Amino acid sequence: MSLLALLGVLSSTIFSGTSLLYATLGEVVTERSGTVNLGLEGVLLISAATGYGVTVSTGNPFLGVLAAMLAGGLSNLVFGYLVITRKANQLASGLAVLFFGYGLSALIGKPFVGKLINSLPRYMIPGPGELPLRYTSLFKFDFLIYLVIPMTFFIWWLLYRTRWGLGLRAVGENAETAYASGRNPGMIKFQALFVGGLLAGLGAAHLSIAFTMNWAEYMTGGRGFIAIALVIFSKWHPIRAIAGVLVFSGAVAFQLLLQVSGVNVSPFLLDMIPFILTLTVLLIWGGTRKHSAPATLGRVYQGTE
Amino acid sequence: MEQSSQQPLVSLRGIMKAFPGVLANNNIDLDIFPGEIHALLGENGAGKSTLMKILYGFYRADDGRIWVDGKETRIKSPADARQLNIGMVFQVLNLIPAMSVLENIALFLKDLPGLYNPAQIRKRIFEQSRLYGLEVNPDDMVAHLSIGVQQKVEILKLLLSDAKILILDEPTRVLAPHEVESLFEVLRKLRQNGYAIILITHKLKEVMECTDRITVLRAGRVAGTILCSEANHEKLVQLMFDKQLTAQIEREDLPRALDPVLELVSFSTHGEGTEVSLKNIALKIFPGEIVGVAGVSGNGQKELCDAILGIEKVAGGRKLLKAQDFTHSTTRKMRDFGLGFVPENPLTMATVPFMSVLENMAVTRTADYSRHGGLTMDWKLVQEDARQSLEKFGFTFSYYLPAKSLSGGNLQRLIIAREMMKDSQLIVASYLTRGLDVQSTLVARQELMRARNEGAGVLLISEDLEELFSLCDRLIVLYEGRIAGEFKPSETDYYQIGYLMTGSQGNHVTTH
Amino acid sequence: MSQRIESLPVKSILHHKFFQHAVRYGLTILLALLLFAGILLITGNKPIPSYRDLFSATFGSAYGFSEVIVAMIPILLTALAVALPSRIGMINVGGEGQLYLGAIFATFAALAFKDLPGWLVLPIMGLLGILGGALWAFLPAFFRSIGLVNETITTLLMNMIAPKIAGLLVFGYWHSPRETNMTPNFVDAARLPTFFGTRIHLGIVFGLVLLVLFWFVMKKTRWGLEMRSIGGNVQAARRNGIPIAPYMIIVFCISGGIAGLAGMAQVSGFYGLLIPNFSPGYGYMGFLISWLAGGDPLGILLMAFVVSIILTGGNMLQITIGLPYAVINLLLAFTLFVVLAKPVLPKLLKRKTA
């Protein structure tokens, strides 16, 4: 196996892992406030289609990214209306948003199927500038890739070092206590959903505008569900989400490597590994998990009388 | 004492609060002065917690006025109360286990900046904790702290959010003896610095040990306010437990059976969280006798019931029914043996709210009422049994109403009727007559006595000493998960039982 | 209970359960259609002709109507697989995975026993399908019953794994000589019989029989009573001596088996072969239907029918007005939104029954 192939695998792993990390971060933020959005997949689809459509229409990929973020935030607010304002069941509402996303994204994306776009510009990583061209093309990344790790730390800082984050986590742990401390749990949950939606939008934008550079129905291929699993895997912690995505992308890379090197293992088998891994980890951590999951996760906040 | 010359920090006048079916606070007056520790003493249900929750803005009074610092105020929410520098530590602690001590305290700081500096908050915590001996590590996760330390955090939280009036709701209930001692030490220091402290409790020993004045509540009214220096146990017990008149129950004298129907041999459980652990319980219940369990609720009554039912895991010892081992049997096995159970809260612990009365009647004996191997249910038979047992109570209601539409009293009657429907060998009744009117109370007690006369062994858990004395053949006192004493009703009196219930007698009476 | 209904005065027909249901479902659908009409308008379509097309595509011909019934078969079963455990307070989001496992197990039988007669191979396929789904449901149920992990998360993750098992088997071992992405066609003996020259197959009978059985068990039997008591108040049920953990495991496995049977019916009755990604989310649609119907058997039948009309008519929308097929998901989503947002119903319906 050539070095080129190896680097190629690494590069595509980075590309595929980026959108996943953004989506996972977004779900970490919303789940920290006690809301689980099973419809994340649908939100990602809406954002991906919107971002792609705006990029095609305006010719400006940065506007596309912005539009995708906004679409993600707004989709999550629709979800918030159901589960916070109308106090509907979170699981059922998540599935409703999933279907909503399947449908709306197909509708938004249809006029743009097969259209070409200016993708996000890519910049060479500083350092190995002397490499031959066939190598360097593998190490030109768009700004969303460069941004994703700093963003992870930013989210951590936001959740663990600011008053807003403190209140948000308090709402997820015990909304009554947060209320007693003078906060408005419903409003904070909405804010968390919006921020989570913005992040999901970033991930979706990276997928359609920077990575695959096209739009197709159901193009997220279960990334929303994977992100939800990774949130559990990372024990609701932004920094650990990196590890989660690495495990997942590692499995993807492993699979690509085997393919490149001609080893004949079914890709389906390899695709299962991350899920089986996550399930196993869930079971092993089962006992301790109670302390890491936000205590009110998935529960409807009824308000105080 | 010179307090009377001072202006009170808090004055409550004519506080009224009614809940459906009960007048929790009836025209209560109370003055709290700066620099005093004031005990609110009374049985469970006397109205202590309700009164303090009104002061803290958790409930709103139906009537009455509140002055704080000489100004009349309206307290509509806990936020209002905190604005007036009133803080409360609840029985169930309100800390967030998944957060650190520092974060829990920061959450309630009035002046927390948007980007806060943990080091600064840590410094403030250290300063306050050193001042009052409330040593905690600000970076510990609350989940890893003992209940005693968590309580310190709660108090620190109040102090750092500028509370001047501290309300503590039964703070010693969850503490070990040495922790109680250090808590009192803290309270005394706070008193020196001018804080006003209200201590809700029913333990006489503590009241005598660390308070300045004592207000006793009984059945929603102030039974009296006395200076601690002028109080003694006898006086307080008299104020707490007033004698009430009840109709007499006919009792047959039965020869004691030879073998117990239930025997617990050095029986222990391991309580988690706020649960009480049962420690080394030795108890025999013979057929044809009622054994009363006296005790303030929260001293292991619920755990005792659950352990007998087979819900609570047994940590040690044995449980025998008619000399057969049932230590690790399932609840269904216990039920099949002939165990009837009237829980403390029939709505949440005995009935299925959305099912009909008839279905609720059948649900403990599904095997008896099923036909064709379970394919159908014999509803006629259920109806017949239900009619018979409900008629004894002199009332009928539609069998097809959902249970949730019944009032609390009717629900209680329904459960009593169900659990005594067929000849049970063993009946465990927890707060049998709570929520019943006079008539139904009498019927329920008669039913219990009838079951006893027909040979059932009965365990009756109650806080109502009158009830226990009039019904029981034997009495045990449960205190902190142990049997603190065992008596025949004729050989003891309210005062002795009251002392043991409130833990004011250090040495436990051992029973073997 | 029948006694209760007889004792009601005639005037309360308005408060009769069935009538209430009908009106509730009717209003729900109407609101959803109104919302969707907005989407049609935005995309430059005329709602009324579109709905007329949708209606005539499904009710206008015997064939159209038969296709509605065909579409109804899998989602009726997966809805049951959600409704059953919901009665004891368990949430089965795993219908999708259980469906795949049922299809895989049934396909194994179809491919392995090519020479057996239909009366033998079909029952084997059915039983294996049920077994596959039940096995897939056992793990989440077991871990829930010992209090380790919530069944929602585990079933969801296992949903992601199941289609990959199908892919692994089809691409790796079972594919037909010509195509790598599907198995060879099943022999006729391994196909469920169809009726009236349409594509309606025996699966509809499975669905209807199980639906009646579900109603009967919940309403009439001892087990139904015990299950309802667990779902209604688990604290009380525990103290009343109902064995909770065994019920959790058994009920969840049965529901997995029902979803597995849906998978078997789909590969044997509809496709006649196994494709790795054959389900367009039948499991999730079942969840939606059960939720819309509140777990009520008659409601499940009604809602499965309505959803099938949307699914079948969706094909029409794509052909006649050029909207992507995935847009039908919007109509499903709007229906669910309306139910979840609980808009205030007219007063006459708000009065309680009896």
PDB file of N, CA, C and O in Angstrom, chain B residues 276-304:
ATOM      1  N   VAL B 276     -34.018   4.824  54.563  1.00  0.00           N
ATOM      2  CA  VAL B 276     -33.501   4.422  55.867  1.00  0.00           C
ATOM      3  C   VAL B 276     -33.162   2.938  55.786  1.00  0.00           C
ATOM      4  O   VAL B 276     -33.872   2.165  55.148  1.00  0.00           O
ATOM      5  N   SER B 277     -32.066   2.545  56.393  1.00  0.00           N
ATOM      6  CA  SER B 277     -31.746   1.122  56.448  1.00  0.00           C
ATOM      7  C   SER B 277     -32.391   0.519  57.684  1.00  0.00           C
ATOM      8  O   SER B 277     -32.345   1.094  58.768  1.00  0.00           O
ATOM      9  N   LEU B 278     -32.995  -0.660  57.498  1.00  0.00           N
ATOM     10  CA  LEU B 278     -33.503  -1.381  58.655  1.00  0.00           C
ATOM     11  C   LEU B 278     -32.337  -2.102  59.296  1.00  0.00           C
ATOM     12  O   LEU B 278     -31.506  -2.696  58.606  1.00  0.00           O
ATOM     13  N   LYS B 279     -32.254  -2.025  60.622  1.00  0.00           N
ATOM     14  CA  LYS B 279     -31.103  -2.631  61.280  1.00  0.00           C
ATOM     15  C   LYS B 279     -31.561  -3.673  62.287  1.00  0.00           C
ATOM     16  O   LYS B 279     -32.217  -3.342  63.272  1.00  0.00           O
ATOM     17  N   ASN B 280     -31.246  -4.908  61.985  1.00  0.00           N
ATOM     18  CA  ASN B 280     -31.388  -5.960  62.976  1.00  0.00           C
ATOM     19  C   ASN B 280     -32.791  -6.031  63.590  1.00  0.00           C
ATOM     20  O   ASN B 280     -32.942  -6.046  64.794  1.00  0.00           O
ATOM     21  N   ILE B 281     -33.803  -6.064  62.741  1.00  0.00           N
ATOM     22  CA  ILE B 281     -35.171  -6.090  63.228  1.00  0.00           C
ATOM     23  C   ILE B 281     -35.536  -7.507  63.665  1.00  0.00           C
ATOM     24  O   ILE B 281     -35.338  -8.459  62.914  1.00  0.00           O
ATOM     25  N   ALA B 282     -36.031  -7.641  64.872  1.00  0.00           N
ATOM     26  CA  ALA B 282     -36.556  -8.924  65.331  1.00  0.00           C
ATOM     27  C   ALA B 282     -38.024  -8.713  65.654  1.00  0.00           C
ATOM     28  O   ALA B 282     -38.360  -7.887  66.505  1.00  0.00           O
ATOM     29  N   LEU B 283     -38.886  -9.397  64.939  1.00  0.00           N
ATOM     30  CA  LEU B 283     -40.309  -9.116  65.082  1.00  0.00           C
ATOM     31  C   LEU B 283     -41.100 -10.389  64.836  1.00  0.00           C
ATOM     32  O   LEU B 283     -40.826 -11.125  63.891  1.00  0.00           O
ATOM     33  N   LYS B 284     -42.063 -10.653  65.710  1.00  0.00           N
ATOM     34  CA  LYS B 284     -42.964 -11.775  65.477  1.00  0.00           C
ATOM     35  C   LYS B 284     -44.389 -11.244  65.490  1.00  0.00           C
ATOM     36  O   LYS B 284     -44.753 -10.453  66.357  1.00  0.00           O
ATOM     37  N   ILE B 285     -45.179 -11.685  64.532  1.00  0.00           N
ATOM     38  CA  ILE B 285     -46.593 -11.354  64.549  1.00  0.00           C
ATOM     39  C   ILE B 285     -47.362 -12.667  64.584  1.00  0.00           C
ATOM     40  O   ILE B 285     -47.181 -13.522  63.718  1.00  0.00           O
ATOM     41  N   PHE B 286     -48.195 -12.798  65.610  1.00  0.00           N
ATOM     42  CA  PHE B 286     -48.942 -14.040  65.755  1.00  0.00           C
ATOM     43  C   PHE B 286     -50.318 -13.887  65.129  1.00  0.00           C
ATOM     44  O   PHE B 286     -50.851 -12.781  65.042  1.00  0.00           O
ATOM     45  N   PRO B 287     -50.916 -15.007  64.705  1.00  0.00           N
ATOM     46  CA  PRO B 287     -52.287 -14.930  64.196  1.00  0.00           C
ATOM     47  C   PRO B 287     -53.199 -14.374  65.281  1.00  0.00           C
ATOM     48  O   PRO B 287     -53.039 -14.706  66.465  1.00  0.00           O
ATOM     49  N   GLY B 288     -54.105 -13.527  64.902  1.00  0.00           N
ATOM     50  CA  GLY B 288     -55.045 -12.990  65.862  1.00  0.00           C
ATOM     51  C   GLY B 288     -54.476 -11.903  66.742  1.00  0.00           C
ATOM     52  O   GLY B 288     -54.961 -11.679  67.842  1.00  0.00           O
ATOM     53  N   GLU B 289     -53.464 -11.216  66.270  1.00  0.00           N
ATOM     54  CA  GLU B 289     -53.023 -10.060  67.041  1.00  0.00           C
ATOM     55  C   GLU B 289     -52.660  -8.900  66.112  1.00  0.00           C
ATOM     56  O   GLU B 289     -52.315  -9.085  64.946  1.00  0.00           O
ATOM     57  N   ILE B 290     -52.815  -7.702  66.664  1.00  0.00           N
ATOM     58  CA  ILE B 290     -52.426  -6.510  65.924  1.00  0.00           C
ATOM     59  C   ILE B 290     -51.175  -5.956  66.577  1.00  0.00           C
ATOM     60  O   ILE B 290     -51.175  -5.662  67.774  1.00  0.00           O
ATOM     61  N   VAL B 291     -50.107  -5.868  65.792  1.00  0.00           N
ATOM     62  CA  VAL B 291     -48.881  -5.284  66.308  1.00  0.00           C
ATOM     63  C   VAL B 291     -48.777  -3.875  65.738  1.00  0.00           C
ATOM     64  O   VAL B 291     -48.811  -3.679  64.525  1.00  0.00           O
ATOM     65  N   GLY B 292     -48.701  -2.902  66.603  1.00  0.00           N
ATOM     66  CA  GLY B 292     -48.626  -1.520  66.151  1.00  0.00           C
ATOM     67  C   GLY B 292     -47.185  -1.077  66.018  1.00  0.00           C
ATOM     68  O   GLY B 292     -46.329  -1.468  66.806  1.00  0.00           O
ATOM     69  N   VAL B 293     -46.920  -0.266  64.990  1.00  0.00           N
ATOM     70  CA  VAL B 293     -45.592   0.321  64.832  1.00  0.00           C
ATOM     71  C   VAL B 293     -45.734   1.812  65.052  1.00  0.00           C
ATOM     72  O   VAL B 293     -46.308   2.515  64.222  1.00  0.00           O
ATOM     73  N   ALA B 294     -45.224   2.289  66.185  1.00  0.00           N
ATOM     74  CA  ALA B 294     -45.266   3.719  66.429  1.00  0.00           C
ATOM     75  C   ALA B 294     -43.958   4.309  65.929  1.00  0.00           C
ATOM     76  O   ALA B 294     -42.933   3.643  65.905  1.00  0.00           O
ATOM     77  N   GLY B 295     -43.992   5.554  65.518  1.00  0.00           N
ATOM     78  CA  GLY B 295     -42.772   6.189  65.039  1.00  0.00           C
ATOM     79  C   GLY B 295     -43.122   7.362  64.168  1.00  0.00           C
ATOM     80  O   GLY B 295     -44.194   7.406  63.568  1.00  0.00           O
ATOM     81  N   VAL B 296     -42.207   8.329  64.136  1.00  0.00           N
ATOM     82  CA  VAL B 296     -42.401   9.454  63.239  1.00  0.00           C
ATOM     83  C   VAL B 296     -42.055   8.973  61.836  1.00  0.00           C
ATOM     84  O   VAL B 296     -41.077   8.257  61.665  1.00  0.00           O
ATOM     85  N   SER B 297     -42.855   9.330  60.852  1.00  0.00           N
ATOM     86  CA  SER B 297     -42.638   8.755  59.529  1.00  0.00           C
ATOM     87  C   SER B 297     -41.254   9.144  59.023  1.00  0.00           C
ATOM     88  O   SER B 297     -40.728  10.194  59.335  1.00  0.00           O
ATOM     89  N   GLY B 298     -40.677   8.231  58.254  1.00  0.00           N
ATOM     90  CA  GLY B 298     -39.311   8.446  57.789  1.00  0.00           C
ATOM     91  C   GLY B 298     -38.296   7.766  58.667  1.00  0.00           C
ATOM     92  O   GLY B 298     -37.101   7.962  58.507  1.00  0.00           O
ATOM     93  N   ASN B 299     -38.755   6.943  59.586  1.00  0.00           N
ATOM     94  CA  ASN B 299     -37.819   6.215  60.439  1.00  0.00           C
ATOM     95  C   ASN B 299     -37.735   4.742  60.053  1.00  0.00           C
ATOM     96  O   ASN B 299     -37.313   3.914  60.858  1.00  0.00           O
ATOM     97  N   GLY B 300     -38.162   4.420  58.826  1.00  0.00           N
ATOM     98  CA  GLY B 300     -38.028   3.046  58.346  1.00  0.00           C
ATOM     99  C   GLY B 300     -39.343   2.339  58.110  1.00  0.00           C
ATOM    100  O   GLY B 300     -39.356   1.163  57.755  1.00  0.00           O
ATOM    101  N   GLN B 301     -40.460   3.067  58.278  1.00  0.00           N
ATOM    102  CA  GLN B 301     -41.765   2.430  58.089  1.00  0.00           C
ATOM    103  C   GLN B 301     -41.963   1.933  56.663  1.00  0.00           C
ATOM    104  O   GLN B 301     -42.363   0.797  56.439  1.00  0.00           O
ATOM    105  N   LYS B 302     -41.663   2.822  55.696  1.00  0.00           N
ATOM    106  CA  LYS B 302     -41.867   2.453  54.297  1.00  0.00           C
ATOM    107  C   LYS B 302     -40.969   1.276  53.940  1.00  0.00           C
ATOM    108  O   LYS B 302     -41.389   0.336  53.270  1.00  0.00           O
ATOM    109  N   GLU B 303     -39.735   1.324  54.414  1.00  0.00           N
ATOM    110  CA  GLU B 303     -38.789   0.259  54.107  1.00  0.00           C
ATOM    111  C   GLU B 303     -39.233  -1.061  54.739  1.00  0.00           C
ATOM    112  O   GLU B 303     -39.072  -2.124  54.134  1.00  0.00           O
ATOM    113  N   LEU B 304     -39.803  -0.974  55.932  1.00  0.00           N
ATOM    114  CA  LEU B 304     -40.286  -2.191  56.591  1.00  0.00           C
ATOM    115  C   LEU B 304     -41.401  -2.834  55.763  1.00  0.00           C
ATOM    116  O   LEU B 304     -41.406  -4.035  55.520  1.00  0.00           O
TER     117      LEU B 304
END
